[in-house]
Coordinates of C-alpha atoms in Angstrom, one line a residue:
M187 CA 19.5 34.7 -50.8
G188 CA 21.2 35.5 -47.6
V189 CA 24.5 33.9 -46.7
V190 CA 24.3 31.0 -44.2
P191 CA 26.8 31.9 -41.4
A192 CA 29.4 29.3 -40.3
L193 CA 28.8 27.7 -36.9
S194 CA 30.5 29.6 -34.2
Q195 CA 32.9 27.8 -31.8
G196 CA 30.1 27.9 -29.2
G197 CA 27.6 26.4 -31.6
M198 CA 30.0 23.5 -32.4
E199 CA 30.6 22.9 -28.7
M200 CA 26.8 22.8 -28.2
R201 CA 26.4 20.3 -30.9
R202 CA 29.1 18.1 -29.4
Y203 CA 27.5 18.4 -26.0
T204 CA 24.1 17.4 -27.4
R205 CA 25.6 14.4 -29.1
V206 CA 27.3 13.3 -25.9
L207 CA 24.0 13.8 -24.0
I208 CA 22.1 11.7 -26.5
L209 CA 24.7 9.0 -26.3
L210 CA 24.5 8.9 -22.5
M211 CA 20.7 8.7 -22.6
A212 CA 21.0 5.8 -25.0
L213 CA 23.4 4.0 -22.7
F214 CA 21.0 4.4 -19.8
L215 CA 18.2 2.9 -21.9
L216 CA 20.4 0.0 -22.9
A217 CA 21.2 -0.6 -19.2
G218 CA 17.5 -1.1 -18.6
L219 CA 16.7 2.1 -16.8
Y220 CA 13.5 2.9 -18.7
Y221 CA 11.9 5.3 -16.2
P222 CA 12.7 8.9 -15.5
S223 CA 12.7 10.3 -12.0
A224 CA 9.3 11.2 -10.5
S225 CA 10.3 14.8 -10.3
A226 CA 10.2 14.9 -14.1
A227 CA 7.0 12.9 -14.5
K228 CA 3.4 13.0 -13.4
Y229 CA 2.3 10.5 -10.7
S230 CA -1.2 9.8 -9.6
E231 CA -2.6 11.0 -6.3
L232 CA -3.6 8.6 -3.6
E233 CA -7.3 9.1 -4.5
Q234 CA -6.5 8.2 -8.1
G235 CA -5.0 4.8 -7.2
G236 CA -1.4 5.9 -6.6
V237 CA 1.1 3.5 -5.1
I238 CA 1.2 3.4 -1.2
M239 CA 4.3 2.7 0.9
Q240 CA 3.7 0.9 4.2
A241 CA 6.3 2.9 6.1
F242 CA 6.9 0.4 8.9
Y243 CA 7.1 -3.2 9.9
W244 CA 6.5 -5.1 13.2
D245 CA 9.1 -4.2 15.8
V246 CA 10.8 -1.3 14.0
P247 CA 13.8 -0.1 16.0
A248 CA 12.8 1.4 19.3
G249 CA 14.3 4.5 20.8
G250 CA 12.1 7.2 19.2
I251 CA 13.9 7.3 15.9
W252 CA 11.3 6.0 13.5
W253 CA 9.5 9.3 12.6
D254 CA 12.9 10.7 11.6
T255 CA 13.8 7.6 9.7
I256 CA 10.7 7.9 7.6
R257 CA 11.2 11.7 7.1
Q258 CA 14.7 11.1 5.7
K259 CA 13.4 8.6 3.2
I260 CA 10.6 10.7 1.8
P261 CA 12.6 12.4 -0.9
E262 CA 13.7 9.1 -2.4
W263 CA 10.2 7.7 -2.1
Y264 CA 8.9 10.8 -4.0
D265 CA 11.4 10.2 -6.7
A266 CA 10.3 6.6 -7.0
G267 CA 6.7 7.7 -7.5
I268 CA 5.1 6.9 -4.1
S269 CA 1.8 8.8 -3.6
A270 CA 1.2 8.1 0.1
I271 CA 2.8 6.6 3.2
W272 CA 0.9 4.5 5.7
I273 CA 2.3 5.1 9.2
P274 CA 1.9 3.0 12.4
P275 CA -0.6 4.0 15.1
A276 CA 0.9 7.2 16.6
S277 CA -0.8 7.3 20.1
K278 CA 0.8 6.2 23.3
G279 CA 0.2 2.5 23.9
M280 CA 0.1 0.4 27.0
G281 CA 3.6 -0.8 26.2
G282 CA 5.0 2.7 26.3
A283 CA 8.3 3.0 24.5
Y284 CA 8.0 -0.6 23.3
S285 CA 4.5 -0.4 21.9
M286 CA 3.8 -0.7 18.2
G287 CA 0.6 1.3 18.8
Y288 CA -2.0 -1.5 18.5
D289 CA -2.6 -1.4 22.3
P290 CA -3.9 2.3 22.5
Y291 CA -3.9 3.8 26.0
D292 CA -4.0 7.6 25.5
Y293 CA -5.2 8.6 22.1
F294 CA -4.2 12.2 22.6
D295 CA -0.6 11.5 23.6
L296 CA 1.4 11.4 20.4
G297 CA 4.7 11.5 22.3
E298 CA 4.3 14.6 24.4
F299 CA 3.4 13.4 28.0
Y300 CA 5.3 11.3 30.4
Q301 CA 3.2 8.1 31.1
K302 CA 3.8 4.4 30.7
G303 CA 7.4 5.1 31.5
T304 CA 8.2 7.4 28.6
V305 CA 7.5 10.7 26.9
E306 CA 8.2 9.6 23.4
T307 CA 6.4 6.7 21.8
R308 CA 8.4 3.9 20.2
F309 CA 8.5 6.0 17.0
G310 CA 9.4 9.4 18.5
S311 CA 8.0 12.7 19.7
K312 CA 4.9 14.6 18.5
E313 CA 7.3 17.2 17.1
E314 CA 9.1 14.6 15.1
L315 CA 5.8 13.2 13.9
V316 CA 4.6 16.6 12.8
N317 CA 7.9 17.3 11.0
M318 CA 7.7 14.0 9.2
I319 CA 4.1 14.8 8.0
S320 CA 5.2 18.3 6.9
T321 CA 8.0 16.9 4.9
A322 CA 5.7 14.4 3.2
H323 CA 3.3 17.3 2.3
R324 CA 6.2 19.3 0.8
Y325 CA 6.8 16.5 -1.6
G326 CA 3.1 16.1 -2.3
I327 CA 2.9 12.7 -0.5
K328 CA -0.3 12.0 1.6
V329 CA -0.1 10.5 5.1
I330 CA -2.4 7.6 6.0
A331 CA -2.9 7.1 9.8
D332 CA -3.4 3.7 11.3
I333 CA -6.6 3.9 13.3
V334 CA -7.1 1.4 16.2
I335 CA -10.5 2.0 17.8
N336 CA -11.8 -1.5 18.5
H337 CA -10.3 -1.6 21.9
R338 CA -8.1 0.2 24.5
A339 CA -5.4 -1.2 26.7
G340 CA -3.5 -0.3 29.9
G341 CA -6.3 1.0 32.0
D342 CA -6.5 0.6 35.8
L343 CA -8.6 -1.8 37.7
E344 CA -12.1 -0.7 38.8
W345 CA -15.2 -2.5 39.9
N346 CA -17.5 -3.2 37.0
P347 CA -21.1 -3.9 38.0
Y348 CA -22.0 -5.2 34.5
V349 CA -19.6 -8.2 34.9
G350 CA -19.7 -8.4 38.7
D351 CA -15.9 -8.2 38.9
Y352 CA -12.9 -5.9 38.6
T353 CA -11.9 -4.9 35.0
W354 CA -9.0 -2.9 33.5
T355 CA -11.3 -0.2 32.2
D356 CA -10.4 2.9 34.3
F357 CA -8.7 5.4 31.9
S358 CA -9.2 8.4 34.2
Q359 CA -5.4 8.8 34.7
V360 CA -4.5 9.6 31.0
A361 CA -2.0 12.4 31.0
S362 CA -3.6 14.3 28.1
G363 CA -6.8 14.7 30.3
K364 CA -8.9 13.7 27.3
Y365 CA -11.2 10.7 26.8
K366 CA -11.2 9.5 30.4
A367 CA -13.2 6.3 29.8
H368 CA -14.6 4.0 32.4
Y369 CA -16.4 0.6 32.5
M370 CA -19.6 2.0 31.1
D371 CA -17.9 2.9 27.9
F372 CA -17.0 -0.8 27.1
H373 CA -18.9 -3.9 26.4
P374 CA -21.0 -5.0 28.2
N375 CA -23.0 -2.0 29.4
N376 CA -26.4 -0.5 29.5
Y377 CA -26.3 0.1 25.7
S378 CA -25.4 -3.4 24.5
T379 CA -23.8 -6.6 25.7
S380 CA -21.4 -7.1 22.8
D381 CA -20.5 -6.1 19.2
E382 CA -19.0 -7.8 16.2
G383 CA -15.8 -8.9 17.9
T384 CA -13.2 -8.5 20.6
F385 CA -9.4 -8.5 20.3
G386 CA -6.7 -9.8 22.6
G387 CA -8.8 -9.7 25.7
F388 CA -8.6 -5.9 25.8
P389 CA -11.5 -3.8 26.9
D390 CA -13.9 -3.6 23.9
I391 CA -15.1 -0.1 23.0
D392 CA -18.8 0.3 22.6
H393 CA -19.2 2.7 19.6
L394 CA -22.9 3.2 20.3
V395 CA -22.0 5.1 23.5
P396 CA -22.2 8.9 22.7
F397 CA -19.2 9.6 24.9
N398 CA -17.0 7.3 22.8
K399 CA -18.3 8.7 19.5
Y400 CA -17.6 12.2 20.7
W401 CA -14.0 11.6 21.7
L402 CA -13.2 9.2 18.8
W403 CA -14.6 11.1 15.8
A404 CA -17.9 12.9 16.2
S405 CA -16.7 16.3 17.4
D406 CA -14.1 19.0 16.9
E407 CA -12.4 17.7 20.1
S408 CA -12.2 14.2 18.8
Y409 CA -9.2 12.0 18.1
A410 CA -9.9 12.3 14.4
A411 CA -10.0 16.1 14.6
Y412 CA -6.6 15.9 16.5
L413 CA -5.0 13.8 13.7
R414 CA -6.4 16.1 11.1
S415 CA -4.9 19.1 12.9
I416 CA -1.4 17.7 12.6
G417 CA -1.8 17.0 8.9
V418 CA -3.1 13.4 8.6
D419 CA -4.8 13.0 5.2
A420 CA -6.3 9.5 5.1
W421 CA -7.2 6.5 7.2
R422 CA -6.3 2.8 7.6
F423 CA -8.8 1.2 10.0
D424 CA -7.4 -1.7 12.0
Y425 CA -9.5 -4.8 12.8
V426 CA -12.8 -3.6 11.3
K427 CA -14.3 -7.0 11.9
G428 CA -14.6 -5.9 15.5
Y429 CA -17.2 -3.2 15.0
G430 CA -19.9 -2.1 12.6
A431 CA -19.2 -0.6 9.2
W432 CA -21.4 2.3 10.2
V433 CA -18.5 3.5 12.4
V434 CA -16.2 4.1 9.5
K435 CA -19.0 5.5 7.4
D436 CA -19.8 8.1 10.1
W437 CA -16.1 8.8 10.6
L438 CA -15.8 9.6 6.9
S439 CA -19.0 11.7 6.9
W440 CA -17.3 13.9 9.5
W441 CA -13.8 14.0 8.2
G442 CA -13.7 12.6 4.6
G443 CA -10.6 11.4 3.1
W444 CA -9.4 8.2 1.4
A445 CA -9.8 5.1 3.6
V446 CA -9.1 1.4 3.7
G447 CA -10.2 -1.3 6.2
E448 CA -8.4 -4.4 7.4
Y449 CA -11.1 -7.0 7.1
W450 CA -9.0 -10.1 7.4
D451 CA -11.1 -12.7 5.7
T452 CA -11.2 -14.7 2.4
D453 CA -15.0 -14.3 2.0
V454 CA -15.2 -11.8 -0.9
N455 CA -18.9 -11.1 -0.3
A456 CA -18.2 -10.2 3.3
L457 CA -15.3 -7.9 2.3
L458 CA -17.3 -6.1 -0.4
N459 CA -20.4 -5.8 1.8
W460 CA -18.2 -4.1 4.4
A461 CA -16.6 -1.8 1.8
Y462 CA -19.9 -0.7 0.4
D463 CA -21.5 -0.2 3.8
S464 CA -18.5 1.8 5.1
G465 CA -17.6 3.8 2.0
A466 CA -13.9 2.7 2.3
K467 CA -11.7 0.4 0.3
V468 CA -10.6 -3.0 1.7
F469 CA -7.4 -5.0 1.6
D470 CA -7.7 -7.9 -0.9
F471 CA -6.9 -10.8 1.4
P472 CA -8.4 -13.4 -1.0
L473 CA -6.0 -12.2 -3.7
Y474 CA -3.1 -12.3 -1.3
Y475 CA -3.6 -16.0 -0.5
K476 CA -4.2 -16.9 -4.1
M477 CA -0.9 -15.2 -5.1
D478 CA 0.8 -17.3 -2.5
E479 CA -0.7 -20.4 -4.0
A480 CA 0.2 -19.3 -7.5
F481 CA 3.7 -18.0 -7.1
D482 CA 5.1 -20.1 -4.3
N483 CA 3.4 -23.3 -5.3
K484 CA 3.3 -22.9 -9.1
N485 CA -0.5 -23.1 -9.2
I486 CA -1.3 -20.2 -11.4
P487 CA -4.5 -21.8 -12.5
A488 CA -5.9 -21.4 -9.0
L489 CA -5.2 -17.7 -9.2
V490 CA -6.8 -17.4 -12.6
Y491 CA -9.8 -19.4 -11.5
A492 CA -10.3 -17.1 -8.6
I493 CA -10.1 -14.0 -10.8
Q494 CA -12.4 -15.4 -13.5
N495 CA -15.0 -16.5 -11.0
G496 CA -15.1 -13.5 -8.7
G497 CA -13.0 -15.0 -6.0
T498 CA -11.0 -11.8 -5.3
V499 CA -12.0 -8.3 -4.5
V500 CA -10.0 -6.9 -7.4
S501 CA -11.9 -9.1 -9.9
R502 CA -15.3 -8.1 -8.5
D503 CA -14.6 -4.4 -7.9
P504 CA -11.1 -3.2 -8.6
F505 CA -11.9 0.3 -7.3
K506 CA -12.5 -1.2 -3.8
A507 CA -9.4 -3.4 -3.8
V508 CA -6.1 -2.5 -2.1
T509 CA -3.6 -5.1 -3.0
F510 CA -0.4 -6.2 -1.2
V511 CA 2.4 -8.8 -1.1
A512 CA 3.3 -8.5 2.6
N513 CA 2.6 -6.3 5.6
H514 CA 3.5 -6.0 9.3
D515 CA 1.2 -8.9 10.2
T516 CA 1.7 -11.5 7.5
N517 CA 4.6 -12.3 5.1
I518 CA 3.9 -15.7 3.6
I519 CA 4.7 -15.0 -0.1
W520 CA 8.4 -15.9 -0.8
N521 CA 8.5 -15.5 -4.5
K522 CA 7.9 -11.8 -4.3
Y523 CA 9.1 -10.5 -7.6
P524 CA 6.3 -12.1 -9.6
A525 CA 3.8 -11.0 -6.9
Y526 CA 4.9 -7.4 -7.2
A527 CA 4.9 -7.6 -11.0
F528 CA 1.4 -8.8 -10.7
I529 CA -0.1 -6.1 -8.3
L530 CA 1.8 -3.3 -9.9
T531 CA 0.6 -4.1 -13.4
Y532 CA -2.8 -5.5 -12.6
E533 CA -5.9 -3.6 -11.4
G534 CA -6.4 -2.4 -7.8
Q535 CA -4.4 0.0 -5.7
P536 CA -1.0 -1.5 -4.7
V537 CA 0.9 -1.3 -1.4
I538 CA 4.6 -1.8 -1.1
F539 CA 6.0 -3.2 2.2
Y540 CA 8.8 -1.2 3.7
R541 CA 11.2 -4.1 4.3
D542 CA 10.7 -5.4 0.7
Y543 CA 11.6 -2.0 -0.6
E544 CA 14.3 -1.0 1.7
E545 CA 15.9 -4.3 2.7
W546 CA 14.9 -7.5 1.0
L547 CA 14.3 -6.9 -2.7
N548 CA 16.0 -5.1 -5.6
K549 CA 14.9 -1.5 -5.2
D550 CA 15.6 -0.6 -8.8
K551 CA 13.3 -3.4 -9.9
L552 CA 10.5 -2.1 -7.7
N553 CA 11.1 1.5 -8.8
N554 CA 10.7 0.3 -12.4
L555 CA 7.5 -1.5 -11.6
I556 CA 6.1 1.7 -9.9
W557 CA 7.0 3.6 -13.0
I558 CA 5.2 1.1 -15.1
H559 CA 2.1 1.2 -12.8
E560 CA 2.0 5.0 -13.1
H561 CA 2.6 5.3 -16.8
L562 CA 1.4 2.2 -18.6
A563 CA -1.1 0.3 -16.4
G564 CA -4.7 1.3 -17.1
G565 CA -8.0 -0.1 -18.1
S566 CA -9.6 -3.5 -17.8
T567 CA -7.7 -6.8 -17.9
K568 CA -7.8 -9.7 -20.3
I569 CA -5.9 -13.0 -19.5
L570 CA -4.2 -14.2 -22.7
Y571 CA -2.5 -17.4 -21.5
Y572 CA -1.8 -19.4 -18.4
D573 CA -0.5 -22.7 -17.2
D574 CA 1.2 -23.9 -14.0
D575 CA 4.3 -21.8 -14.6
E576 CA 3.2 -19.0 -16.9
L577 CA 0.7 -16.1 -16.8
I578 CA 0.2 -13.5 -19.5
F579 CA -2.4 -10.8 -19.2
M580 CA -3.1 -7.5 -21.0
R581 CA -4.4 -4.2 -19.7
E582 CA -6.6 -2.4 -22.3
G583 CA -5.4 1.1 -21.3
Y584 CA -7.3 4.1 -20.0
G585 CA -6.8 7.9 -20.2
D586 CA -3.1 8.7 -20.6
R587 CA -2.1 5.2 -19.7
P588 CA -1.9 3.1 -22.9
G589 CA -2.1 -0.3 -21.4
L590 CA 0.4 -3.2 -21.3
I591 CA 1.1 -6.9 -21.5
T592 CA 2.6 -8.7 -18.5
Y593 CA 4.3 -12.0 -18.9
I594 CA 5.1 -13.9 -15.6
N595 CA 7.3 -17.0 -15.8
L596 CA 7.9 -19.1 -12.8
G597 CA 10.0 -21.7 -14.6
S598 CA 13.8 -22.2 -14.4
G599 CA 14.3 -21.6 -18.1
W600 CA 13.6 -18.8 -20.6
A601 CA 10.0 -18.8 -21.8
E602 CA 8.7 -17.7 -25.2
R603 CA 5.1 -17.8 -26.4
W604 CA 2.9 -16.6 -29.2
V605 CA -0.2 -14.8 -27.9
N606 CA -3.0 -12.9 -29.7
V607 CA -3.6 -9.4 -28.2
G608 CA -6.5 -8.7 -30.6
S609 CA -6.7 -5.2 -32.0
K610 CA -5.2 -3.4 -29.1
F611 CA -1.5 -3.4 -30.2
A612 CA -2.1 -4.8 -33.8
G613 CA 0.3 -3.2 -36.3
Y614 CA 2.5 -1.6 -33.7
T615 CA 5.9 -2.2 -32.3
I616 CA 5.8 -2.9 -28.6
H617 CA 8.7 -2.4 -26.2
E618 CA 9.8 -4.4 -23.2
Y619 CA 10.0 -1.9 -20.3
T620 CA 11.7 -3.8 -17.4
G621 CA 15.1 -4.5 -18.9
N622 CA 14.8 -8.1 -17.6
L623 CA 15.5 -9.4 -21.1
G624 CA 19.0 -7.9 -21.1
G625 CA 18.7 -4.7 -23.0
W626 CA 16.5 -2.9 -25.5
V627 CA 13.9 -5.4 -26.9
D628 CA 11.1 -4.6 -29.3
R629 CA 8.6 -6.9 -30.9
Y630 CA 6.2 -6.3 -33.8
V631 CA 2.6 -7.1 -33.4
Y632 CA 1.1 -8.5 -36.6
Y633 CA -2.1 -7.0 -37.9
N634 CA -4.0 -10.1 -36.9
G635 CA -2.9 -9.5 -33.3
W636 CA -0.3 -12.2 -33.0
V637 CA 3.0 -11.5 -31.3
K638 CA 5.8 -13.6 -29.8
L639 CA 6.8 -12.6 -26.3
T640 CA 9.7 -13.6 -24.1
A641 CA 10.1 -13.8 -20.3
P642 CA 13.2 -14.6 -18.3
P643 CA 13.6 -17.4 -15.8
H644 CA 12.5 -16.9 -12.2
D645 CA 16.0 -17.0 -10.5
P646 CA 16.5 -13.7 -8.6
A647 CA 19.7 -15.0 -7.0
N648 CA 21.3 -15.0 -10.4
G649 CA 19.6 -11.8 -11.7
Y650 CA 16.6 -13.3 -13.5
Y651 CA 13.3 -12.0 -12.2
G652 CA 10.8 -14.0 -14.0
Y653 CA 8.7 -11.4 -15.7
S654 CA 8.6 -9.0 -18.6
V655 CA 6.2 -6.0 -19.4
W656 CA 5.4 -4.7 -22.8
S657 CA 3.6 -1.7 -24.2
Y658 CA 3.8 0.8 -27.1
A659 CA 7.4 1.9 -27.8
G660 CA 8.3 5.4 -26.8
V661 CA 6.1 5.9 -23.7
G662 CA 7.6 8.2 -21.1

């Protein structure tokens, strides 16, 4: 036999270093930090259902600073696990430096021509926009452009023979020199008298007119081509109730990419018909309003009834549903922690609102839920228990995501309940992954599927967030 050498001084130091490292890792776990940084983990792509950040809100600071503001936040959003950012409409609007972009004047002015009293848009210059997009791409984050093509705004007066009066439909003075529309390009005209809907009294674009199709999407000189040329990856279509689903379908046939439409309605059939006809996803407004009813008014049965009876997009076709808690237009849900716990652990593709993440909520809690979404949440859903205050549901797991159990508690006291999870976790120890129970908490699931789960009170002001999330121990 050979002689086993004594440990060298360097080897002893290495062992001490390793013990200290293990101790530090254990302390982090006990503190409730159960997720690694995104740079050390695999996060899903936008097309695979990854988490989206709505990177703006209504009336973001003016002065041309917003593209730089987003650019500076991208590294942190990457670490959090964000797969894509949804940016505001980038073209020069009628309101010039004050426009939020939903009043498009010159589609081909991204902050490079002096018109409407400014060179830059509210958000900055074209150069700053391109730099922001390039930064996002360096971090593997996709960029979703907000597409406003139902109407135009800010044109000059001209005589319109189709209405027998003057209309604000002369766009011949756009500084870019591209897409110089006139009255014959808007409703009514010799092609049609109207379409699905108008907005705000602005001139209503007629998408059947070949001139409009050419400049908006159906050519290599189009607005869509221009956005592609600066690096835009995907599309969010504004006010799609205002024009036919065929427009988005044809846009995507030309340019491809992930897409979602804002079809603001609670009629699930109408939303899904639009989604199937267009080839895009759709924001789940029915779910949004049911979450408000459930989490703000302690009416969880209304949410469960809608889910179980096809009253939401996500319950009918989760692959078409983009879910959200707030956006730049609407912010009615006040109890946001259970709402985010729901959309980030349930089916559908979730969006996080900028102000919730950066200003109003606990960022660490949202980061933890993003990690849970990306590492645990997969497969179909089974509701295990509900009443006015409590909701417990299980995801069955899919691929490398093992599934989870979410326990939402709207009550003012601690909640504890036995539930049967069936064979999914039977015989295993499951771990609580949010840290909301005050440390490292495991529970054993009996072979008959029964397990006792706990959820904290809903009292964010005092550090209780009203939800817990469970899965196999040792994930991540």
